[in-house]
Short mmCIF file of C-alpha atoms in Angstrom, two decimals:
data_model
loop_
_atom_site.label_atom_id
_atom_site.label_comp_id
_atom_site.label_asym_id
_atom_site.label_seq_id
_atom_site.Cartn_x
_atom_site.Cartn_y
_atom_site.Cartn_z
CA UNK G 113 -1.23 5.54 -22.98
CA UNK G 114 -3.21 8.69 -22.64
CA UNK G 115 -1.14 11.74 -22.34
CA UNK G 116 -2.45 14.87 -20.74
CA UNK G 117 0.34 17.54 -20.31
CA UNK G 118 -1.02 20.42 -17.68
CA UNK G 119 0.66 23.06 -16.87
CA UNK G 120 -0.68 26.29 -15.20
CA UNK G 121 -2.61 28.96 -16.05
CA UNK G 122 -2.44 29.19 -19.61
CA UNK G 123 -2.06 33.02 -19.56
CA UNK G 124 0.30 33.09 -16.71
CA UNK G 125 3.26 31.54 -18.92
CA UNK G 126 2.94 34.17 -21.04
CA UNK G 127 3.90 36.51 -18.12
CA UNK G 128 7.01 34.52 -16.86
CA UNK G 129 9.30 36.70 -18.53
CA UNK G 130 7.43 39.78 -16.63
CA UNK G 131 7.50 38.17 -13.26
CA UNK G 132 10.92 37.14 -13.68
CA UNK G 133 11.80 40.97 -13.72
CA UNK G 134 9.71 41.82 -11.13
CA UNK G 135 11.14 39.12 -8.84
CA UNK G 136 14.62 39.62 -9.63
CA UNK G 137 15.56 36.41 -10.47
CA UNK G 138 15.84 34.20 -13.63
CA UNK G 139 12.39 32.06 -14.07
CA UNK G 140 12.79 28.15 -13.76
CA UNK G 141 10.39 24.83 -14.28
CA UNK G 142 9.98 22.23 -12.38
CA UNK G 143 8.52 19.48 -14.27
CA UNK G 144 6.01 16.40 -12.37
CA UNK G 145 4.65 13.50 -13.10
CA UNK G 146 1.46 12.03 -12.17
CA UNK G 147 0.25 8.72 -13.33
CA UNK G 148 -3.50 8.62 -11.65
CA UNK G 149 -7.49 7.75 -12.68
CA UNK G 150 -8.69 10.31 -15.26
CA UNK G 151 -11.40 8.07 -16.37
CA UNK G 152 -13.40 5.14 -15.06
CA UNK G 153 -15.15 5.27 -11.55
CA UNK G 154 -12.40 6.88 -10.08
CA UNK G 155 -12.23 9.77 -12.51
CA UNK G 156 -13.19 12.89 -10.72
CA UNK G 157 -10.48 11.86 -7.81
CA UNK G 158 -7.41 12.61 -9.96
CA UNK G 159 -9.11 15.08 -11.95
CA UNK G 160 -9.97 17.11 -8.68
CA UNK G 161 -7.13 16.77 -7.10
CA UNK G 162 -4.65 17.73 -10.50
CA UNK G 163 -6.97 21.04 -10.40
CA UNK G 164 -6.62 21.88 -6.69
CA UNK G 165 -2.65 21.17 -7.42
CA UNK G 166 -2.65 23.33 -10.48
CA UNK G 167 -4.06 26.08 -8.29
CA UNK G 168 -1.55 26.25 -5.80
CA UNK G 169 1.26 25.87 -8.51
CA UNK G 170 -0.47 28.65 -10.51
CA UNK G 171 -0.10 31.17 -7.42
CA UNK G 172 3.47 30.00 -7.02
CA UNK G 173 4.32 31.06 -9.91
CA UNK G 174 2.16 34.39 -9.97
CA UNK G 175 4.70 35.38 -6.62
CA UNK G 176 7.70 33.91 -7.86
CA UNK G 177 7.88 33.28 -11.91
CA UNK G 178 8.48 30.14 -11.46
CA UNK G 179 6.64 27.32 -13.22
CA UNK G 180 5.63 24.32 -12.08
CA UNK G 181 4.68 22.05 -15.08
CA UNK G 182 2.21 18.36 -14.18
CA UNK G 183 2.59 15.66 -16.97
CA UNK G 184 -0.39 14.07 -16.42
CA UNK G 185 -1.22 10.21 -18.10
CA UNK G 186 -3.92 8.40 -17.14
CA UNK G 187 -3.98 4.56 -15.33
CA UNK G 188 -8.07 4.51 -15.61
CA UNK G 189 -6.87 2.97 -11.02
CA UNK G 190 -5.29 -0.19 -13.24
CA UNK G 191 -1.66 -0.94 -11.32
CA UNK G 192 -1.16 -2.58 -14.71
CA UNK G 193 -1.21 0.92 -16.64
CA UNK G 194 0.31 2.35 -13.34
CA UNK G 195 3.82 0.82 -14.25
CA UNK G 196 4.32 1.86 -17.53
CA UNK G 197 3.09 5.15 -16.97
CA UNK G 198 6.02 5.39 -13.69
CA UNK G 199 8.20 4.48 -15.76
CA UNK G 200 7.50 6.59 -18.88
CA UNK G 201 7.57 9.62 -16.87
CA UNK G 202 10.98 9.09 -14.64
CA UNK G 203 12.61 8.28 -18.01
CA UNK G 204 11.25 9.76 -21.24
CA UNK G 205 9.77 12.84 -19.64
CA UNK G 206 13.05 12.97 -16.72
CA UNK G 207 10.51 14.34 -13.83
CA UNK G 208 11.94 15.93 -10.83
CA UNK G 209 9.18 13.97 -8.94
CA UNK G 210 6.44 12.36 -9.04
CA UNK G 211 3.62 13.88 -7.55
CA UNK G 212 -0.30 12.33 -6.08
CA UNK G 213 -0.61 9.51 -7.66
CA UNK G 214 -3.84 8.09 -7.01
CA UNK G 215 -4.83 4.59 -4.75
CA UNK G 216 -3.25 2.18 -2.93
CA UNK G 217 -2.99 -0.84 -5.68
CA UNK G 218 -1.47 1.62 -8.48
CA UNK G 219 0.89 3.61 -5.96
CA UNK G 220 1.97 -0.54 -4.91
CA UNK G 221 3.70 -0.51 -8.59
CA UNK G 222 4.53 3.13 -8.59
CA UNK G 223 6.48 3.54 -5.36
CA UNK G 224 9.13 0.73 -5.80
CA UNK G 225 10.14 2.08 -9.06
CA UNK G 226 9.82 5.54 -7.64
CA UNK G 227 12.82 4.40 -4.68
CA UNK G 228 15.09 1.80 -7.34
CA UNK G 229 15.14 5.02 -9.54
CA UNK G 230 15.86 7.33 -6.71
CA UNK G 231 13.04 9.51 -7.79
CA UNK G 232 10.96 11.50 -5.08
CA UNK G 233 6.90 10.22 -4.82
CA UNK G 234 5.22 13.17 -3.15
CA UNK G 235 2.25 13.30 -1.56
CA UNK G 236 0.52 10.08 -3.27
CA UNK G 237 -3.36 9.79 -2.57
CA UNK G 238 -3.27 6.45 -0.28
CA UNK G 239 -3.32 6.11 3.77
CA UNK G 240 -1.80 2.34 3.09
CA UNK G 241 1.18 1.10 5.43
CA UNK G 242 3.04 -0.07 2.23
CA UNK G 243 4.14 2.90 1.62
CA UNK G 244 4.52 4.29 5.58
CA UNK G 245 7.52 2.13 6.40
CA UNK G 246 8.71 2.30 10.06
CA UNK G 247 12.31 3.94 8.93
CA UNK G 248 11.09 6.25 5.99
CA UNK G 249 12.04 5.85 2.49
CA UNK G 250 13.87 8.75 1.33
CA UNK G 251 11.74 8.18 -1.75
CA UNK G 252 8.04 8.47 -0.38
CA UNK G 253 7.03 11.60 1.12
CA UNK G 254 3.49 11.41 2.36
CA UNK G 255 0.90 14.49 3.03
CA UNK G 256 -1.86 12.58 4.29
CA UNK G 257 -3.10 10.68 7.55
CA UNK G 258 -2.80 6.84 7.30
CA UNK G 259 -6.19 4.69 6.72
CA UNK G 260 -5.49 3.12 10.18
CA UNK G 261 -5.53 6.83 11.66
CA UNK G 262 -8.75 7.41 9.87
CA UNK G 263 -10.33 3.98 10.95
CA UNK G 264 -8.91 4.00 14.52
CA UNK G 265 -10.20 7.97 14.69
CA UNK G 266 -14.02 6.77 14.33
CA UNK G 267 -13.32 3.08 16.24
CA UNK G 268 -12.16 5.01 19.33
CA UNK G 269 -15.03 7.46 19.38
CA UNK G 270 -17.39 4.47 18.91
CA UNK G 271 -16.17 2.31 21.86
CA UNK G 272 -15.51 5.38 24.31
CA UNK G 273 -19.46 5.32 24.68
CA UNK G 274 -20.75 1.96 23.43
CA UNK G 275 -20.03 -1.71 24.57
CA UNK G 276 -19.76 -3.12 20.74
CA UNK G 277 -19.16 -6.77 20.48
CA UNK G 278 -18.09 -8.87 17.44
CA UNK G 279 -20.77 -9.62 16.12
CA UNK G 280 -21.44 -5.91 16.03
CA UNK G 281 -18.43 -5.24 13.58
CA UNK G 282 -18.32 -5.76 9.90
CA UNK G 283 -15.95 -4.61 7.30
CA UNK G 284 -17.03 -4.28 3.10
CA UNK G 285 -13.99 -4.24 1.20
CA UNK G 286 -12.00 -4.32 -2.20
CA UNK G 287 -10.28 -7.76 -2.62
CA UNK G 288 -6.72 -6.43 -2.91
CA UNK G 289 -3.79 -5.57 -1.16
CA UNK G 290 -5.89 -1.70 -0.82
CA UNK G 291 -8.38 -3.22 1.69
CA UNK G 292 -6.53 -6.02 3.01
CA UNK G 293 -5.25 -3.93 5.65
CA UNK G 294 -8.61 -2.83 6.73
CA UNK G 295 -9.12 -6.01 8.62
CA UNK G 296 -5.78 -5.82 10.23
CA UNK G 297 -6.52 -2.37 11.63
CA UNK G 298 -10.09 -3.49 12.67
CA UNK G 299 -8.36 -6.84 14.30
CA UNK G 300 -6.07 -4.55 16.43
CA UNK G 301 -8.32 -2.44 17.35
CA UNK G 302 -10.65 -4.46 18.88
CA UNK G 303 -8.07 -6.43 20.86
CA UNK G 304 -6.91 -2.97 21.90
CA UNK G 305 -10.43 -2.12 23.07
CA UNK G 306 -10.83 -6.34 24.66
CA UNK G 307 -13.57 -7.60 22.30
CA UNK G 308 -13.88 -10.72 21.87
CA UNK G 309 -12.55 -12.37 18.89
CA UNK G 310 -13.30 -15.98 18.56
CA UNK G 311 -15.49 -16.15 15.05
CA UNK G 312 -13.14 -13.56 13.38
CA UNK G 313 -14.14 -10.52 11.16
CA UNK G 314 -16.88 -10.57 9.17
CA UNK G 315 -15.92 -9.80 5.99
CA UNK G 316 -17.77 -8.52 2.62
CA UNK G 317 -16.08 -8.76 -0.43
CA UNK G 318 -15.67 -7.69 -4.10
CA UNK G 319 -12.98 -7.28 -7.06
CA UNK G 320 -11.41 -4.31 -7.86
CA UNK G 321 -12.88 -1.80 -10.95
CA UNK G 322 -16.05 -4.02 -11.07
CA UNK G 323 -19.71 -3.13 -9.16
CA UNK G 324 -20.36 -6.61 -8.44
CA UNK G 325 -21.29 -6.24 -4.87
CA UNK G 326 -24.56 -8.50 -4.69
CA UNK G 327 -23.06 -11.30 -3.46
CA UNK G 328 -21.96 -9.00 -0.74
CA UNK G 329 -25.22 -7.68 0.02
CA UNK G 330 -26.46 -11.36 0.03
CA UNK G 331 -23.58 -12.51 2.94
CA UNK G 332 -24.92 -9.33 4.80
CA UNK G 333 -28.32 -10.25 4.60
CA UNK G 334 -28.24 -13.97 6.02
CA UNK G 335 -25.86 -12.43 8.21
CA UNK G 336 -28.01 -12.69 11.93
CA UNK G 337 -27.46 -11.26 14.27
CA UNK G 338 -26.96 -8.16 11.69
CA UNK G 339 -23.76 -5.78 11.95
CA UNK G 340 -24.65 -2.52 13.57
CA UNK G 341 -21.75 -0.80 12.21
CA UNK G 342 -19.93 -1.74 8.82
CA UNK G 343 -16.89 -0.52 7.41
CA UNK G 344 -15.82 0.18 4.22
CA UNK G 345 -12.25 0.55 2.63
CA UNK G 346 -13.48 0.49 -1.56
CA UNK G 347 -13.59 2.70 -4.16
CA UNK G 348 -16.60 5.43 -4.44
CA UNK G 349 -18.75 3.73 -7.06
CA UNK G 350 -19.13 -0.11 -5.38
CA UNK G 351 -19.37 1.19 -1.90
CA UNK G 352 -21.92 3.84 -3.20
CA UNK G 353 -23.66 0.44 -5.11
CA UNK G 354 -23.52 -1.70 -1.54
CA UNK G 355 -24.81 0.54 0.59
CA UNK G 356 -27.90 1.75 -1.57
CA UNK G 357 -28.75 -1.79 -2.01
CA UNK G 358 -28.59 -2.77 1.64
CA UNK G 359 -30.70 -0.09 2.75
CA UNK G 360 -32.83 -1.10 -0.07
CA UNK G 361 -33.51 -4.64 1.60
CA UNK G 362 -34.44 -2.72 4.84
CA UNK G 363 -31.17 -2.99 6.72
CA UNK G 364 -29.98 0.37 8.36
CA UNK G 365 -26.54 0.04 9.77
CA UNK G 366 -24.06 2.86 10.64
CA UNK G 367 -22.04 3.29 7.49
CA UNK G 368 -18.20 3.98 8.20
CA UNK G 369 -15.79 4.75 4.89
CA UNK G 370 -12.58 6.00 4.86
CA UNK G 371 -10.97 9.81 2.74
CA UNK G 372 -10.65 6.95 -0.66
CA UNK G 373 -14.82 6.89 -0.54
CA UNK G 374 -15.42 10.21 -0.18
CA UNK G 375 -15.29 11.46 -3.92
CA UNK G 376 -18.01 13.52 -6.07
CA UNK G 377 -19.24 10.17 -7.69
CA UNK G 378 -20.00 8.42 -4.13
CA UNK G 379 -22.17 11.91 -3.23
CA UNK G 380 -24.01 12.20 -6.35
CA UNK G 381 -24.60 7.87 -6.29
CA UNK G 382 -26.21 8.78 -2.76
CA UNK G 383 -27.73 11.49 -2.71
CA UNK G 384 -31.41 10.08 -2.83
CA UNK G 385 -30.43 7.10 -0.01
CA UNK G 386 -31.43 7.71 3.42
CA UNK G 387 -28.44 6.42 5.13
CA UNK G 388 -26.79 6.98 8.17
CA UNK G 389 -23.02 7.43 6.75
CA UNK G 390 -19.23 8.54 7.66
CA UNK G 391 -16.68 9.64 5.83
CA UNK G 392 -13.13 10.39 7.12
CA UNK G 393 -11.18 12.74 5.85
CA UNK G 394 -7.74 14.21 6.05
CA UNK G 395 -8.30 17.65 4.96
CA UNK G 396 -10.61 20.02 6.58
CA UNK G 397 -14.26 20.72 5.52
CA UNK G 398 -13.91 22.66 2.00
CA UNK G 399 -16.20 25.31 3.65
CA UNK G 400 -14.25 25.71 6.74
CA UNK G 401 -13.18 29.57 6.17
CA UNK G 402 -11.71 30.44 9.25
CA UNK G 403 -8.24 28.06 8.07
CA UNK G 404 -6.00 30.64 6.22
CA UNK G 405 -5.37 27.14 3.92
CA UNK G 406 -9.61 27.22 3.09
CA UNK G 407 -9.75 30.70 2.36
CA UNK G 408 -6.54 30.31 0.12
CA UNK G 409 -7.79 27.48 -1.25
CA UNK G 410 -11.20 28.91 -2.54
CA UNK G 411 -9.55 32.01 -4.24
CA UNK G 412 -7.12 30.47 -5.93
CA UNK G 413 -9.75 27.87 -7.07
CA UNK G 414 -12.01 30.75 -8.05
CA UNK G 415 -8.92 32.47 -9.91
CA UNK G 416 -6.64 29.17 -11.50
CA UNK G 417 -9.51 26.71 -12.02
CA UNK G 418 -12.82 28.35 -12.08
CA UNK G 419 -14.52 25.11 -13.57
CA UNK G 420 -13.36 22.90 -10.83
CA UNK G 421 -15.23 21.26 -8.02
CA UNK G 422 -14.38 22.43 -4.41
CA UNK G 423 -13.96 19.24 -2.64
CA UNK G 424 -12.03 17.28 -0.36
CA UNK G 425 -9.89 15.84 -3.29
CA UNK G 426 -9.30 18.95 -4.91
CA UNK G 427 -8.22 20.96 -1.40
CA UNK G 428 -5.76 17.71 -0.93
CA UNK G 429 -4.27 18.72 -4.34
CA UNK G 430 -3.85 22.01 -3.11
CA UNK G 431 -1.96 21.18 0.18
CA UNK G 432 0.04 19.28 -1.64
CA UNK G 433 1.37 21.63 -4.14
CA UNK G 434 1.50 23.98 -1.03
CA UNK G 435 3.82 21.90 0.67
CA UNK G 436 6.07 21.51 -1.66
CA UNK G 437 6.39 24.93 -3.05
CA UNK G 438 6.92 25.94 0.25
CA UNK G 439 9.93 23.67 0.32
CA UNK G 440 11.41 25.55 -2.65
CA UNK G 441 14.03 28.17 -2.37
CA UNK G 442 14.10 31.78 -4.77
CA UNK G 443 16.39 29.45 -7.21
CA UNK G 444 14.64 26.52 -8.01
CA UNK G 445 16.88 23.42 -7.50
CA UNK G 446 16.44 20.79 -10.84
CA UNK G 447 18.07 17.84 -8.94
CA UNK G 448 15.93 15.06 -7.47
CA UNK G 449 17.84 14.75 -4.14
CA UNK G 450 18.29 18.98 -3.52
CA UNK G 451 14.58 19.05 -3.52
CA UNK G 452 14.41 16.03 -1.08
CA UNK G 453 16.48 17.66 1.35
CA UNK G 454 14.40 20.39 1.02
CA UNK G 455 11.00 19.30 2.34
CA UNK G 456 13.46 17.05 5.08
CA UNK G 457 14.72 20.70 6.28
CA UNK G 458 11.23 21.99 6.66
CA UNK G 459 10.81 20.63 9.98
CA UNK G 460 7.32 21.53 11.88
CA UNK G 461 5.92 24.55 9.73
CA UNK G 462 2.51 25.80 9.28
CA UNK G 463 0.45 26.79 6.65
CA UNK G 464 -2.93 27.34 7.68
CA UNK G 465 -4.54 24.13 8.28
CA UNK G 466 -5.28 24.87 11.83
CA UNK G 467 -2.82 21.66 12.81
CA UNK G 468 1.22 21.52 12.62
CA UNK G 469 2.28 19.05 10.28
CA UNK G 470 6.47 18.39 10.19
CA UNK G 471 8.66 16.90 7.53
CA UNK G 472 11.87 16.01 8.58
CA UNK G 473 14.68 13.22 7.86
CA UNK G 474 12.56 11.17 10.36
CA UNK G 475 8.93 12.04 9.44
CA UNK G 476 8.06 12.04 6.05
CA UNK G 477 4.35 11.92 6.42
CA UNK G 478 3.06 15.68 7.11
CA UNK G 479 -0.67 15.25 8.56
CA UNK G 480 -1.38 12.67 11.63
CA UNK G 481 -4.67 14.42 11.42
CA UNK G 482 -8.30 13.26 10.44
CA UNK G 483 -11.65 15.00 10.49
CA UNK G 484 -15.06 13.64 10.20
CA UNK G 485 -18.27 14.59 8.19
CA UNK G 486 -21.44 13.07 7.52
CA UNK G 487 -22.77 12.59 3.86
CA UNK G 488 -26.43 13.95 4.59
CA UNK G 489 -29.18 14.97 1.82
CA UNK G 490 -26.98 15.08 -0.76
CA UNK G 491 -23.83 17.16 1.18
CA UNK G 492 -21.20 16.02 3.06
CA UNK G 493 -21.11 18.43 6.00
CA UNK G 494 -18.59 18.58 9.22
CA UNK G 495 -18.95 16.66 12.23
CA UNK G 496 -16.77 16.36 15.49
CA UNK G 497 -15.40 13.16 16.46
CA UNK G 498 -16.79 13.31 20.20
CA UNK G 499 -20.91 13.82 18.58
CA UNK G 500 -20.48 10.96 16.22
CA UNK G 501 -21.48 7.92 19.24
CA UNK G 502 -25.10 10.35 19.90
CA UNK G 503 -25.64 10.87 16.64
CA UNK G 504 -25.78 7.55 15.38
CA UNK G 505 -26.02 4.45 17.57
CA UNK G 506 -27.65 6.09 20.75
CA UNK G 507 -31.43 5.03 19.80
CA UNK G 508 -29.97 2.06 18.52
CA UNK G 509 -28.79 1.36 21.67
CA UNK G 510 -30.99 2.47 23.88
CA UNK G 511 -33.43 0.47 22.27
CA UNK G 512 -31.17 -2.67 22.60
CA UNK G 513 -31.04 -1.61 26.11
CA UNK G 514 -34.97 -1.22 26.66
CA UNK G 515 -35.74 -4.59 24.94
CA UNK G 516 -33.44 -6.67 27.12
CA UNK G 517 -35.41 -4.69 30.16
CA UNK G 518 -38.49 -6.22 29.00
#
């Protein structure tokens, strides 16, 4: 097990004792646990987003002397590392909460031991249904849009201007219960949108923490006719692998991946492959400065963790730890269940995004929201949802259109 304790600013512990005077009030911890990928391919995502938290808990505790303390241990995205690591932290390290754990197949061990010990999960890094139940559990408190919000976001757009048929529509996904949805939402959708579905989905497979896509590349390519538009719910570094080799063998389909994707590795993999590429996200663009949240966000970074990335991960982080400080009264509460109650009681509140998010006994996901960008020489840069049709299947299309005219 690797153990990395983090807890803010270094320099601002030494001043708790200061701020507690100046605040009136007698300084308190809260500690968290997060059991997420600090090495392997999925690295950078729980390192990013553990900075952009440790921001936002940093300037909590420069206004209020309060300290937030992250225990930190590493699963390395291996659900097998994930459970020991859940468990270690509820009861050797007694955490108030646990707090963004990363992925779908490591939060599927996480979150059951998270509700059986009655300990709070907030704001884990995964848009899976597994943890959205229809009646909430008291237990899981989400920050982020669902994947089927993200994938029915571009879908919609898609089919609002284009006829698409099924043999239009691939997916490329993990072979686990992360992307096993995927083809669920991409069933429903295109029975809501009455395309016909008598071959079934094609799918593109491959295991999860390995890069052997070839063989999916290889279905793709004997594929005929071939997809226009493919999905992909996987991890950065194998999606980053199947698209550069598809393009490679000449095909150039519209590329459509989900917030999981969108991580520094999957940039810097593509950043030399002309590709015509999606990426949904649940947080706004990092460079969007007219959100209070993004101006926040980029002095605090600046200020708490200087050395840190700005990206989508890391500003995710940072909403997070908003939220729940937010939630948090002058005297800190140390039981499990007071601070429960407290993001239930926050109701429909605001804190810059530009959107309302709500919390309540009857809502514990925050965000319904999802915004697009496009990963484009080397950047991903903002996009609105209504452009995304003309910008990338209209000549496709149209010459479709003018070859059937001959």
């Amino acid at each position: 097990m690797i153990r990395l304790r983090q807890i803010i600013a270094p320099f601002l512990a030494g001043m708790m004792t200061l701020c507690s005077s100046i605040h009136g009030h007698s300084a308190q911890t809260i500690t968290l646990g997060m059991s997420s990928a600090f090495s392997g391919d999925n690295a950078s995502m729980g390192k990013d987003f553990r900075a952009g938290a440790q921001a936002g808990f940093a300037s909590f505790h420069e206004k209020t002397g309060h300290t937030i303390e992250l225990i930190s241990l590493d699963d390395a995205y291996d659900p097998r590392q994930a459970a020991p690591n859940t468990r270690h932290l509820i009861t050797e390290e007694k955490v108030t909460a646990l707090f963004g754990n990363i992925g779908t197949p490591t939060v599927a061990v996480s979150a059951p031991i998270a509700t059986e010990s009655k300990t709070l999960l907030f704001a884990p890094v995964s848009g899976s249904s597994l943890i959205r139940p229809t009646t909430p559990d008291r237990y899981i408190i989400n920050y982020r849009a669902s994947y089927e919000e993200e994938i029915t976001t571009v879908f919609d757009a898609l089919v609002k201007e284009h006829s698409l048929n099924e043999e239009d529509i691939a997916l490329f996904n993990q072979q686990d219960m992360f992307s096993s949805s995927g083809k669920s939402y991409l069933d429903s959708l295109m029975k809501k949108h009455g395309i016909r579905h008598e071959k079934g989905l094609f799918q593109m497979e491959y295991s999860r923490n390995t890069l052997a896509v070839e063989h999916a590349v290889a279905d793709l390519l004997i594929r005929h006719p071939t997809p226009k538009v493919i999905f992909i719910v996987g991890s950065a570094a194998p999606s980053a692998k199947f698209i550069r080799l598809t393009r490679q063998y000449g095909l150039d389909p519209l590329f459509i991946g989900i917030s999981f994707m969108g991580s520094r590795l999957f940039i810097e993999e593509l950043q030399d492959v002309p590709a015509k590429i999606i990426i949904s996200q649940v947080v706004p663009h990092v460079e969007e400065k007219n959100l209070p949240i993004v101006v926040d966000f980029h002095q605090d970074m600046a200020r708490f963790s200087p050395r840190s990335p700005l990206t989508p991960l890391s500003l995710e982080g940072y909403i997070a730890a908003k939220i729940f400080t937010k939630a948090l009264p002058e005297t800190l509460p140390v039981n499990r269940e007071a601070i429960i109650n407290l993001l239930e009681s926050l109701g429909q509140f605001d804190i810059g995004l530009g959107v309302p998010l709500s919390l309540s006994l009857e809502e514990h996901q925050a965000s319904h929201s999802v915004w697009l960008t496009q990963l484009k020489d080397g950047k991903l840069i903002p996009i609105p949802v209504a452009t995304v049709p003309k910008l990338y299947l209209s000549d496709m299309m149209n010459t479709e259109t003018a070859g059937k005219a001959q």
